[in-house]
Structure formats: structure tokens, C-alpha cells
Amino acid sequence: MAKQTVTVTLTVNGETHTAEVEPRLLLVHFLREHLNLTGTHIGCDTTHCGACTVLMNGRAVKSCTVLTVQADGATIKTIEGMAENGKMHPLQEGFHVEHGLQCGYCTPGMIMRAAELLAKNPDPTEDEIRWGISGNLCRCTGYVNIVKAIQYAARKLREREQAAAGS
Ligand code: FES
Ligand code: FES
């Protein structure tokens, strides 16, 4: 029997893609295998670890839990879309400067989750950061430097906002 496919159109990191996909195809597999965006990692494939987190219409979602057909028409941002004009996003800079990673497996998901957190709450407390990333697991760092990396980015983004408001 021929495989049933569905036509989907998604905007990923500013580029529009139309594809024929099987209805069961997970968004994370579409990103990694159809678009070669392998920065989005697969850790558990069961909604636990958060390694596969991306932004869907500005909301952090675990892309191993979203079917590609559910993302039809959506705007997706992955870790590959974070840098602008060849410059790291303040969150990427923060993880680098504050040593917020060891193996790096959880890092893209952490950054995407933190991006949503800072968009909603530009000046979070440490508790709010810890609660915010509580759906993302890291097996290496003990989280201390991840929190510092997010605080670093929050500071940078606020400074950027203030500079833009003053100019
Ligand atoms: S791979 Fe999606 S939550 Fe772990
Ligand atoms: S840095 Fe290794 S899992 Fe987080």
C-alpha cells in the first residue's frame, strides 16, 4: 500500500519550506532529516529531557512531542537561527563565557527554552530561571553555570534594550 503523505509548509529560521511528509513524522525528525538542522538534538524521544526544544510561534516546545503536521503553517526557530549577522546571540555568548556546558548535548534545547523565558521575563530571579529550565535536563553541569549563562544573557539583552531606547 502506498504511504499516505500530507503537504506541510513551515517557516524555519526565516525560510519557508514546503514538503510531503508522513502524518506520523515528528517535528524533530523533520528538522534534522529533511532540513539537516542537526543542532536540535534527540535525547529521550519521550518528552522528558528537553534536548529537542525549539520555538514554535515563539513558544518553547519539545519537538519530539510535536507532529510535523501539527506545525503546518507555524514559524519555527532552532538553535541555527539564533545568531544574527554572524554574531552569537547573547544566550550563546553567555553559555560560552560562563562555561554553561560540558558535553553540550543539552545546550541547544536549554538555549531555546531560555530564549522563551527571557522573552516573557527579561529580568528573572535565579528561582525563576531554575523553574523555567526545569523541563530541560543536563547530565553534566549541575546547572550552576547554566543559570549564570542565562543571567549573563538577561543582562546583555536588557542593556541592548536600554541602548536602543536611548538612541
Ligand atoms: S528528545 Fe524530546 S524531550 Fe527528550
Ligand atoms: S552539558 Fe552535557 S548534558 Fe548538559
PDB file of C-alpha atoms and ligand atoms in Angstrom:
ATOM      1  CA  MET A   1       0.000   0.000   0.000  1.00  0.00           C
ATOM      2  CA  ALA A   2       1.341   3.430  -0.920  1.00  0.00           C
ATOM      3  CA  LYS A   3       2.386   5.583   2.009  1.00  0.00           C
ATOM      4  CA  GLN A   4      -0.026   8.382   2.777  1.00  0.00           C
ATOM      5  CA  THR A   5       1.620  11.804   2.859  1.00  0.00           C
ATOM      6  CA  VAL A   6       0.485  15.287   3.757  1.00  0.00           C
ATOM      7  CA  THR A   7       1.757  18.594   2.367  1.00  0.00           C
ATOM      8  CA  VAL A   8       3.065  20.936   5.050  1.00  0.00           C
ATOM      9  CA  THR A   9       4.555  24.412   4.885  1.00  0.00           C
ATOM     10  CA  LEU A  10       6.706  25.675   7.733  1.00  0.00           C
ATOM     11  CA  THR A  11       8.869  28.744   8.151  1.00  0.00           C
ATOM     12  CA  VAL A  12      12.084  27.670   9.828  1.00  0.00           C
ATOM     13  CA  ASN A  13      14.677  30.260  10.821  1.00  0.00           C
ATOM     14  CA  GLY A  14      13.126  32.707   8.348  1.00  0.00           C
ATOM     15  CA  GLU A  15      12.994  30.315   5.377  1.00  0.00           C
ATOM     16  CA  THR A  16       9.776  28.789   4.107  1.00  0.00           C
ATOM     17  CA  HIS A  17       9.786  25.059   3.348  1.00  0.00           C
ATOM     18  CA  THR A  18       7.034  23.001   1.765  1.00  0.00           C
ATOM     19  CA  ALA A  19       7.311  19.223   1.982  1.00  0.00           C
ATOM     20  CA  GLU A  20       5.381  15.992   1.686  1.00  0.00           C
ATOM     21  CA  VAL A  21       5.555  14.171   4.997  1.00  0.00           C
ATOM     22  CA  GLU A  22       4.072  11.100   6.593  1.00  0.00           C
ATOM     23  CA  PRO A  23       1.433  12.071   9.176  1.00  0.00           C
ATOM     24  CA  ARG A  24       3.447  10.322  11.925  1.00  0.00           C
ATOM     25  CA  LEU A  25       6.689  12.251  11.247  1.00  0.00           C
ATOM     26  CA  LEU A  26       7.842  14.064  14.373  1.00  0.00           C
ATOM     27  CA  LEU A  27       8.910  17.683  14.052  1.00  0.00           C
ATOM     28  CA  VAL A  28      12.386  16.885  15.401  1.00  0.00           C
ATOM     29  CA  HIS A  29      12.901  14.317  12.636  1.00  0.00           C
ATOM     30  CA  PHE A  30      11.648  16.764  10.017  1.00  0.00           C
ATOM     31  CA  LEU A  31      14.130  19.393  11.239  1.00  0.00           C
ATOM     32  CA  ARG A  32      17.075  17.012  11.440  1.00  0.00           C
ATOM     33  CA  GLU A  33      16.450  14.731   8.470  1.00  0.00           C
ATOM     34  CA  HIS A  34      14.584  16.871   5.946  1.00  0.00           C
ATOM     35  CA  LEU A  35      16.244  20.215   6.670  1.00  0.00           C
ATOM     36  CA  ASN A  36      19.601  18.946   8.026  1.00  0.00           C
ATOM     37  CA  LEU A  37      19.216  21.166  11.095  1.00  0.00           C
ATOM     38  CA  THR A  38      21.020  18.771  13.396  1.00  0.00           C
ATOM     39  CA  GLY A  39      21.602  21.366  16.124  1.00  0.00           C
ATOM     40  CA  THR A  40      18.269  20.228  17.572  1.00  0.00           C
ATOM     41  CA  HIS A  41      19.205  17.095  19.491  1.00  0.00           C
ATOM     42  CA  ILE A  42      17.266  13.971  20.397  1.00  0.00           C
ATOM     43  CA  GLY A  43      17.904  12.749  23.916  1.00  0.00           C
ATOM     44  CA  CYS A  44      14.976  10.654  25.080  1.00  0.00           C
ATOM     45  CA  ASP A  45      12.342  10.870  22.322  1.00  0.00           C
ATOM     46  CA  THR A  46       9.736  10.744  25.094  1.00  0.00           C
ATOM     47  CA  THR A  47       9.235  14.392  26.222  1.00  0.00           C
ATOM     48  CA  HIS A  48      11.494  14.124  29.269  1.00  0.00           C
ATOM     49  CA  CYS A  49      14.880  15.671  28.540  1.00  0.00           C
ATOM     50  CA  GLY A  50      14.205  18.853  26.544  1.00  0.00           C
ATOM     51  CA  ALA A  51      17.213  18.348  24.224  1.00  0.00           C
ATOM     52  CA  CYS A  52      14.868  18.748  21.258  1.00  0.00           C
ATOM     53  CA  THR A  53      13.375  22.109  22.360  1.00  0.00           C
ATOM     54  CA  VAL A  54      12.658  24.639  19.611  1.00  0.00           C
ATOM     55  CA  LEU A  55      10.470  27.734  19.415  1.00  0.00           C
ATOM     56  CA  MET A  56       7.146  27.253  17.655  1.00  0.00           C
ATOM     57  CA  ASN A  57       5.359  30.570  17.128  1.00  0.00           C
ATOM     58  CA  GLY A  58       7.534  31.923  19.958  1.00  0.00           C
ATOM     59  CA  ARG A  59       6.687  29.127  22.404  1.00  0.00           C
ATOM     60  CA  ALA A  60       9.260  26.595  23.542  1.00  0.00           C
ATOM     61  CA  VAL A  61       8.083  23.114  22.547  1.00  0.00           C
ATOM     62  CA  LYS A  62       9.696  19.707  22.760  1.00  0.00           C
ATOM     63  CA  SER A  63       9.878  18.860  19.081  1.00  0.00           C
ATOM     64  CA  CYS A  64       9.853  15.106  19.771  1.00  0.00           C
ATOM     65  CA  THR A  65       6.298  15.625  21.007  1.00  0.00           C
ATOM     66  CA  VAL A  66       5.006  17.641  18.058  1.00  0.00           C
ATOM     67  CA  LEU A  67       3.972  16.045  14.782  1.00  0.00           C
ATOM     68  CA  THR A  68       5.175  17.909  11.718  1.00  0.00           C
ATOM     69  CA  VAL A  69       1.567  18.168  10.541  1.00  0.00           C
ATOM     70  CA  GLN A  70       0.726  19.980  13.794  1.00  0.00           C
ATOM     71  CA  ALA A  71       3.388  22.551  12.907  1.00  0.00           C
ATOM     72  CA  ASP A  72       1.911  23.195   9.459  1.00  0.00           C
ATOM     73  CA  GLY A  73       1.819  26.980   8.941  1.00  0.00           C
ATOM     74  CA  ALA A  74       3.954  27.637  12.021  1.00  0.00           C
ATOM     75  CA  THR A  75       7.080  29.695  12.455  1.00  0.00           C
ATOM     76  CA  ILE A  76       9.888  27.639  13.964  1.00  0.00           C
ATOM     77  CA  LYS A  77      13.179  28.819  15.373  1.00  0.00           C
ATOM     78  CA  THR A  78      16.014  26.415  16.077  1.00  0.00           C
ATOM     79  CA  ILE A  79      19.462  26.965  17.549  1.00  0.00           C
ATOM     80  CA  GLU A  80      20.756  27.559  13.998  1.00  0.00           C
ATOM     81  CA  GLY A  81      18.523  30.649  13.808  1.00  0.00           C
ATOM     82  CA  MET A  82      19.814  32.308  16.984  1.00  0.00           C
ATOM     83  CA  ALA A  83      22.970  34.032  15.723  1.00  0.00           C
ATOM     84  CA  GLU A  84      22.400  37.250  13.802  1.00  0.00           C
ATOM     85  CA  ASN A  85      24.749  38.667  11.175  1.00  0.00           C
ATOM     86  CA  GLY A  86      27.405  36.157  12.173  1.00  0.00           C
ATOM     87  CA  LYS A  87      27.243  37.266  15.825  1.00  0.00           C
ATOM     88  CA  MET A  88      26.299  34.899  18.596  1.00  0.00           C
ATOM     89  CA  HIS A  89      23.038  35.562  20.411  1.00  0.00           C
ATOM     90  CA  PRO A  90      23.637  36.775  23.994  1.00  0.00           C
ATOM     91  CA  LEU A  91      22.463  33.356  25.227  1.00  0.00           C
ATOM     92  CA  GLN A  92      25.071  31.592  23.085  1.00  0.00           C
ATOM     93  CA  GLU A  93      27.660  34.096  24.298  1.00  0.00           C
ATOM     94  CA  GLY A  94      26.547  33.520  27.893  1.00  0.00           C
ATOM     95  CA  PHE A  95      26.969  29.744  27.682  1.00  0.00           C
ATOM     96  CA  HIS A  96      30.430  30.303  26.213  1.00  0.00           C
ATOM     97  CA  VAL A  97      31.594  32.951  28.682  1.00  0.00           C
ATOM     98  CA  GLU A  98      30.110  31.345  31.807  1.00  0.00           C
ATOM     99  CA  HIS A  99      31.076  27.777  30.830  1.00  0.00           C
ATOM    100  CA  GLY A 100      27.428  26.726  30.791  1.00  0.00           C
ATOM    101  CA  LEU A 101      28.170  23.435  29.088  1.00  0.00           C
ATOM    102  CA  GLN A 102      30.354  20.390  29.211  1.00  0.00           C
ATOM    103  CA  CYS A 103      29.326  17.807  26.582  1.00  0.00           C
ATOM    104  CA  GLY A 104      26.923  20.330  25.042  1.00  0.00           C
ATOM    105  CA  TYR A 105      24.203  17.814  24.320  1.00  0.00           C
ATOM    106  CA  CYS A 106      21.534  19.687  26.289  1.00  0.00           C
ATOM    107  CA  THR A 107      22.733  23.150  25.247  1.00  0.00           C
ATOM    108  CA  PRO A 108      20.640  23.891  22.123  1.00  0.00           C
ATOM    109  CA  GLY A 109      17.467  22.912  23.979  1.00  0.00           C
ATOM    110  CA  MET A 110      18.469  24.904  27.064  1.00  0.00           C
ATOM    111  CA  ILE A 111      19.139  27.969  24.935  1.00  0.00           C
ATOM    112  CA  MET A 112      15.814  27.756  23.122  1.00  0.00           C
ATOM    113  CA  ARG A 113      13.955  27.286  26.398  1.00  0.00           C
ATOM    114  CA  ALA A 114      15.849  30.212  27.932  1.00  0.00           C
ATOM    115  CA  ALA A 115      15.034  32.354  24.887  1.00  0.00           C
ATOM    116  CA  GLU A 116      11.319  31.932  25.583  1.00  0.00           C
ATOM    117  CA  LEU A 117      11.872  32.571  29.284  1.00  0.00           C
ATOM    118  CA  LEU A 118      13.734  35.846  28.686  1.00  0.00           C
ATOM    119  CA  ALA A 119      11.219  36.989  26.060  1.00  0.00           C
ATOM    120  CA  LYS A 120       8.487  36.712  28.705  1.00  0.00           C
ATOM    121  CA  ASN A 121      10.553  37.757  31.715  1.00  0.00           C
ATOM    122  CA  PRO A 122      13.594  39.901  30.872  1.00  0.00           C
ATOM    123  CA  ASP A 123      14.799  40.115  34.488  1.00  0.00           C
ATOM    124  CA  PRO A 124      14.178  36.705  36.071  1.00  0.00           C
ATOM    125  CA  THR A 125      15.305  35.752  39.557  1.00  0.00           C
ATOM    126  CA  GLU A 126      17.525  32.703  39.995  1.00  0.00           C
ATOM    127  CA  ASP A 127      14.473  30.744  41.160  1.00  0.00           C
ATOM    128  CA  GLU A 128      12.512  31.789  38.099  1.00  0.00           C
ATOM    129  CA  ILE A 129      15.381  30.666  35.859  1.00  0.00           C
ATOM    130  CA  ARG A 130      15.657  27.319  37.647  1.00  0.00           C
ATOM    131  CA  TRP A 131      11.914  26.792  37.424  1.00  0.00           C
ATOM    132  CA  GLY A 132      11.945  27.933  33.788  1.00  0.00           C
ATOM    133  CA  ILE A 133      14.501  25.337  32.722  1.00  0.00           C
ATOM    134  CA  SER A 134      13.132  22.594  34.942  1.00  0.00           C
ATOM    135  CA  GLY A 135      11.856  20.669  31.901  1.00  0.00           C
ATOM    136  CA  ASN A 136      15.355  20.526  30.417  1.00  0.00           C
ATOM    137  CA  LEU A 137      17.819  18.015  31.814  1.00  0.00           C
ATOM    138  CA  CYS A 138      21.593  18.343  31.931  1.00  0.00           C
ATOM    139  CA  ARG A 139      23.648  15.309  32.899  1.00  0.00           C
ATOM    140  CA  CYS A 140      26.962  17.181  33.182  1.00  0.00           C
ATOM    141  CA  THR A 141      26.993  20.668  34.647  1.00  0.00           C
ATOM    142  CA  GLY A 142      24.959  20.662  37.844  1.00  0.00           C
ATOM    143  CA  TYR A 143      23.084  23.671  36.378  1.00  0.00           C
ATOM    144  CA  VAL A 144      25.052  26.356  38.280  1.00  0.00           C
ATOM    145  CA  ASN A 145      26.797  27.719  35.197  1.00  0.00           C
ATOM    146  CA  ILE A 146      23.696  27.295  33.065  1.00  0.00           C
ATOM    147  CA  VAL A 147      21.899  29.659  35.434  1.00  0.00           C
ATOM    148  CA  LYS A 148      24.847  32.083  35.250  1.00  0.00           C
ATOM    149  CA  ALA A 149      24.796  31.897  31.445  1.00  0.00           C
ATOM    150  CA  ILE A 150      21.109  32.812  31.381  1.00  0.00           C
ATOM    151  CA  GLN A 151      21.685  35.645  33.872  1.00  0.00           C
ATOM    152  CA  TYR A 152      24.523  36.896  31.635  1.00  0.00           C
ATOM    153  CA  ALA A 153      22.215  36.870  28.596  1.00  0.00           C
ATOM    154  CA  ALA A 154      19.399  38.574  30.506  1.00  0.00           C
ATOM    155  CA  ARG A 155      21.810  41.376  31.470  1.00  0.00           C
ATOM    156  CA  LYS A 156      23.097  41.749  27.900  1.00  0.00           C
ATOM    157  CA  LEU A 157      19.602  41.800  26.422  1.00  0.00           C
ATOM    158  CA  ARG A 158      18.433  44.426  28.936  1.00  0.00           C
ATOM    159  CA  GLU A 159      21.487  46.587  28.172  1.00  0.00           C
ATOM    160  CA  ARG A 160      20.749  46.241  24.472  1.00  0.00           C
ATOM    161  CA  GLU A 161      17.121  47.296  25.044  1.00  0.00           C
ATOM    162  CA  GLN A 162      18.203  50.299  27.113  1.00  0.00           C
ATOM    163  CA  ALA A 163      20.729  51.359  24.470  1.00  0.00           C
ATOM    164  CA  ALA A 164      18.066  51.057  21.731  1.00  0.00           C
ATOM    165  CA  ALA A 165      15.564  53.070  23.812  1.00  0.00           C
ATOM    166  CA  GLY A 166      18.170  55.781  24.430  1.00  0.00           C
ATOM    167  CA  SER A 167      19.247  56.143  20.797  1.00  0.00           C
TER     168      SER A 167
HETATM  169  S1  FES B   1      14.246  14.251  22.906  1.00  0.00           S
HETATM  170 FE1  FES B   1      12.489  15.452  23.146  1.00  0.00          FE
HETATM  171  S2  FES B   1      12.277  15.706  25.273  1.00  0.00           S
HETATM  172 FE2  FES B   1      13.986  14.370  25.045  1.00  0.00          FE
HETATM  173  S1  FES B   2      26.352  19.752  29.122  1.00  0.00           S
HETATM  174 FE1  FES B   2      26.205  17.577  28.923  1.00  0.00          FE
HETATM  175  S2  FES B   2      24.092  17.204  29.198  1.00  0.00           S
HETATM  176 FE2  FES B   2      24.297  19.297  29.612  1.00  0.00          FE
END
